[in-house]
Coordinates of C-alpha atoms in Angstrom, one line a residue:
X808 CA 27.7 -62.5 2.0
X809 CA 24.1 -63.6 1.4
X810 CA 23.4 -62.9 5.1
X811 CA 24.7 -59.3 4.8
X812 CA 22.6 -58.7 1.7
X813 CA 19.5 -60.0 3.5
X814 CA 20.2 -57.6 6.4
X815 CA 20.7 -54.7 4.1
X816 CA 17.5 -55.5 2.2
X817 CA 15.6 -55.8 5.5
X818 CA 17.0 -52.4 6.7
X819 CA 16.1 -50.7 3.5
X820 CA 12.6 -52.1 3.7
X821 CA 12.1 -50.7 7.2
X822 CA 13.5 -47.2 6.3
X823 CA 10.3 -45.7 5.0
X824 CA 8.4 -46.8 8.1
X825 CA 11.1 -45.3 10.4
X826 CA 11.0 -42.0 8.5
X827 CA 7.2 -41.9 8.7
X828 CA 7.3 -42.4 12.4
X829 CA 9.9 -39.7 12.8
X830 CA 7.9 -37.3 10.7
X831 CA 4.7 -37.9 12.6
X832 CA 6.4 -37.4 15.9
X833 CA 7.9 -34.1 14.7
X834 CA 4.5 -32.9 13.5
X835 CA 3.0 -33.8 16.8
X836 CA 5.7 -31.9 18.7
X837 CA 5.3 -28.8 16.7
X838 CA 1.6 -28.7 17.5
X839 CA 2.1 -28.7 21.3
X840 CA 2.9 -25.7 23.4
X841 CA 6.5 -25.2 24.3
X842 CA 6.8 -25.1 28.0
X843 CA 9.8 -23.2 29.3
X844 CA 11.2 -24.0 32.8
X845 CA 13.7 -21.1 33.1
X846 CA 13.9 -17.6 31.6
X847 CA 15.5 -17.7 28.1
X848 CA 17.0 -14.6 26.6
X849 CA 17.8 -14.4 23.0
X850 CA 19.7 -11.3 21.6
X851 CA 18.2 -10.6 18.2
X852 CA 20.1 -7.4 17.6
X853 CA 22.7 -5.5 19.5
X854 CA 24.0 -2.1 18.4
X855 CA 27.7 -1.8 17.6
X856 CA 28.0 0.9 20.3
X857 CA 26.4 0.2 23.6
X858 CA 26.7 3.5 25.4
X859 CA 23.6 3.2 27.5
X860 CA 22.6 0.1 29.3
X861 CA 19.5 -0.7 31.5
X862 CA 20.2 -1.3 35.2
X863 CA 18.0 -1.9 38.2
X864 CA 16.3 1.3 39.2
X865 CA 16.5 2.9 35.8
X866 CA 13.4 4.3 34.1
X867 CA 13.2 2.3 30.8
X868 CA 11.0 2.6 27.8
X869 CA 10.4 -0.6 25.9
X870 CA 8.5 -1.6 22.7
X871 CA 7.2 -5.2 22.8
X872 CA 5.0 -7.8 21.2
X873 CA 3.8 -10.5 23.5
X874 CA 2.7 -13.9 22.2
X875 CA 1.6 -17.3 23.6
X876 CA 3.6 -20.4 22.5
X877 CA 1.0 -21.1 19.8
X878 CA 1.7 -17.7 18.2
X879 CA -1.4 -15.9 19.5
X880 CA -0.5 -12.2 20.1
X881 CA -2.0 -11.0 23.4
X882 CA -0.5 -7.5 23.5
X883 CA 1.7 -5.2 21.4
X884 CA 3.0 -1.7 22.1
X885 CA 4.0 -1.6 18.4
X886 CA 0.3 -1.7 17.4
X887 CA -0.5 1.1 19.8
X888 CA 2.7 3.0 18.8
X889 CA 3.3 3.6 22.5
X890 CA 6.2 1.9 24.3
X891 CA 5.7 1.0 27.9
X892 CA 7.7 3.0 30.5
X893 CA 8.6 1.7 34.0
X894 CA 11.3 1.4 36.7
X895 CA 13.4 -1.7 36.0
X896 CA 13.6 -4.1 38.9
X897 CA 10.9 -2.4 41.0
X898 CA 8.2 -5.1 40.4
X899 CA 6.0 -2.9 38.2
X900 CA 6.1 -5.6 35.4
X901 CA 6.3 -9.4 35.5
X902 CA 9.5 -10.8 36.9
X903 CA 10.6 -12.2 33.6
X904 CA 10.9 -8.7 32.3
X905 CA 12.7 -7.3 35.3
X906 CA 15.3 -10.0 34.9
X907 CA 15.3 -10.3 31.1
X908 CA 15.9 -6.6 30.3
X909 CA 18.8 -6.1 32.7
X910 CA 22.0 -5.1 30.9
X911 CA 20.1 -4.4 27.6
X912 CA 21.5 -1.6 25.4
X913 CA 19.4 1.2 24.0
X914 CA 18.4 0.0 20.5
X915 CA 19.0 -3.7 21.4
X916 CA 16.3 -6.3 20.5
X917 CA 15.7 -9.4 22.6
X918 CA 13.4 -12.3 22.5
X919 CA 12.3 -13.4 26.1
X920 CA 10.8 -16.8 26.7
X921 CA 9.3 -16.5 30.1
X922 CA 8.1 -19.5 32.2
X923 CA 4.8 -19.2 34.0
X924 CA 6.5 -18.7 37.4
X925 CA 8.1 -15.5 36.1
X926 CA 5.0 -14.4 34.2
X927 CA 1.4 -14.6 35.4
X928 CA 1.6 -18.0 37.2
X929 CA -1.2 -20.5 37.6
X930 CA -3.9 -17.8 37.6
X931 CA -2.8 -16.3 34.2
X932 CA -4.3 -12.9 33.2
X933 CA -7.7 -13.6 31.8
X934 CA -9.1 -13.4 29.2
X935 CA -6.0 -13.4 27.0
X936 CA -3.4 -15.2 29.0
X937 CA -4.3 -18.7 30.4
X938 CA -3.0 -20.0 33.7
X939 CA 0.4 -21.7 33.5
X940 CA 1.2 -20.0 30.1
X941 CA 4.8 -19.6 28.9
X942 CA 5.1 -16.1 27.4
X943 CA 7.2 -15.0 24.5
X944 CA 8.1 -11.3 24.2
X945 CA 9.9 -9.6 21.3
X946 CA 11.4 -6.5 23.0
X947 CA 13.3 -3.4 22.0
X948 CA 14.8 -1.0 24.5
X949 CA 13.9 2.5 23.3
X950 CA 15.3 4.6 26.1
X951 CA 16.9 4.5 29.5
X952 CA 16.3 7.5 31.9
X953 CA 15.0 9.5 29.0
X954 CA 18.0 8.9 26.8
X955 CA 17.5 7.2 23.5
X956 CA 19.9 6.3 20.6
X957 CA 22.5 9.1 20.1
X958 CA 21.7 10.7 23.5
X959 CA 24.6 9.9 25.8
X960 CA 25.5 11.7 29.0
X961 CA 28.1 13.9 27.2
X962 CA 25.5 15.3 24.8
X963 CA 23.7 17.0 27.7
X964 CA 26.8 18.9 29.0

């Protein structure tokens, strides 16, 4: 019984030190850039009705905010109040976008975490995007082939 009490006392005495080490490691991890190896797609909002989806070859209009993993904003169509328009899958944008926007519904919002290999690679895009950077984009699909929310194929007949 005395041995068990001694072990318990020893464990309790070590607990604050263990907690301090865990805390310091978590603080250090938060300060480091988060490197992503593969494309990560997070759906932040999806409309109840998904009448129009983005497919390869479609002309899409997208609002976005691009940040580095430390939170630095390097570009934002929201600030310009001008969404980007391009042909999906044609290589007009970085590969992470061509892949990450496929199947997206008009009105849907996604967070894309794009590894360097699907972004700007080792060379980056100076001066705002360093080489090897993981990119984070908050995206919103505004229109597909000129059709926005409430503008389905039937409405044009």
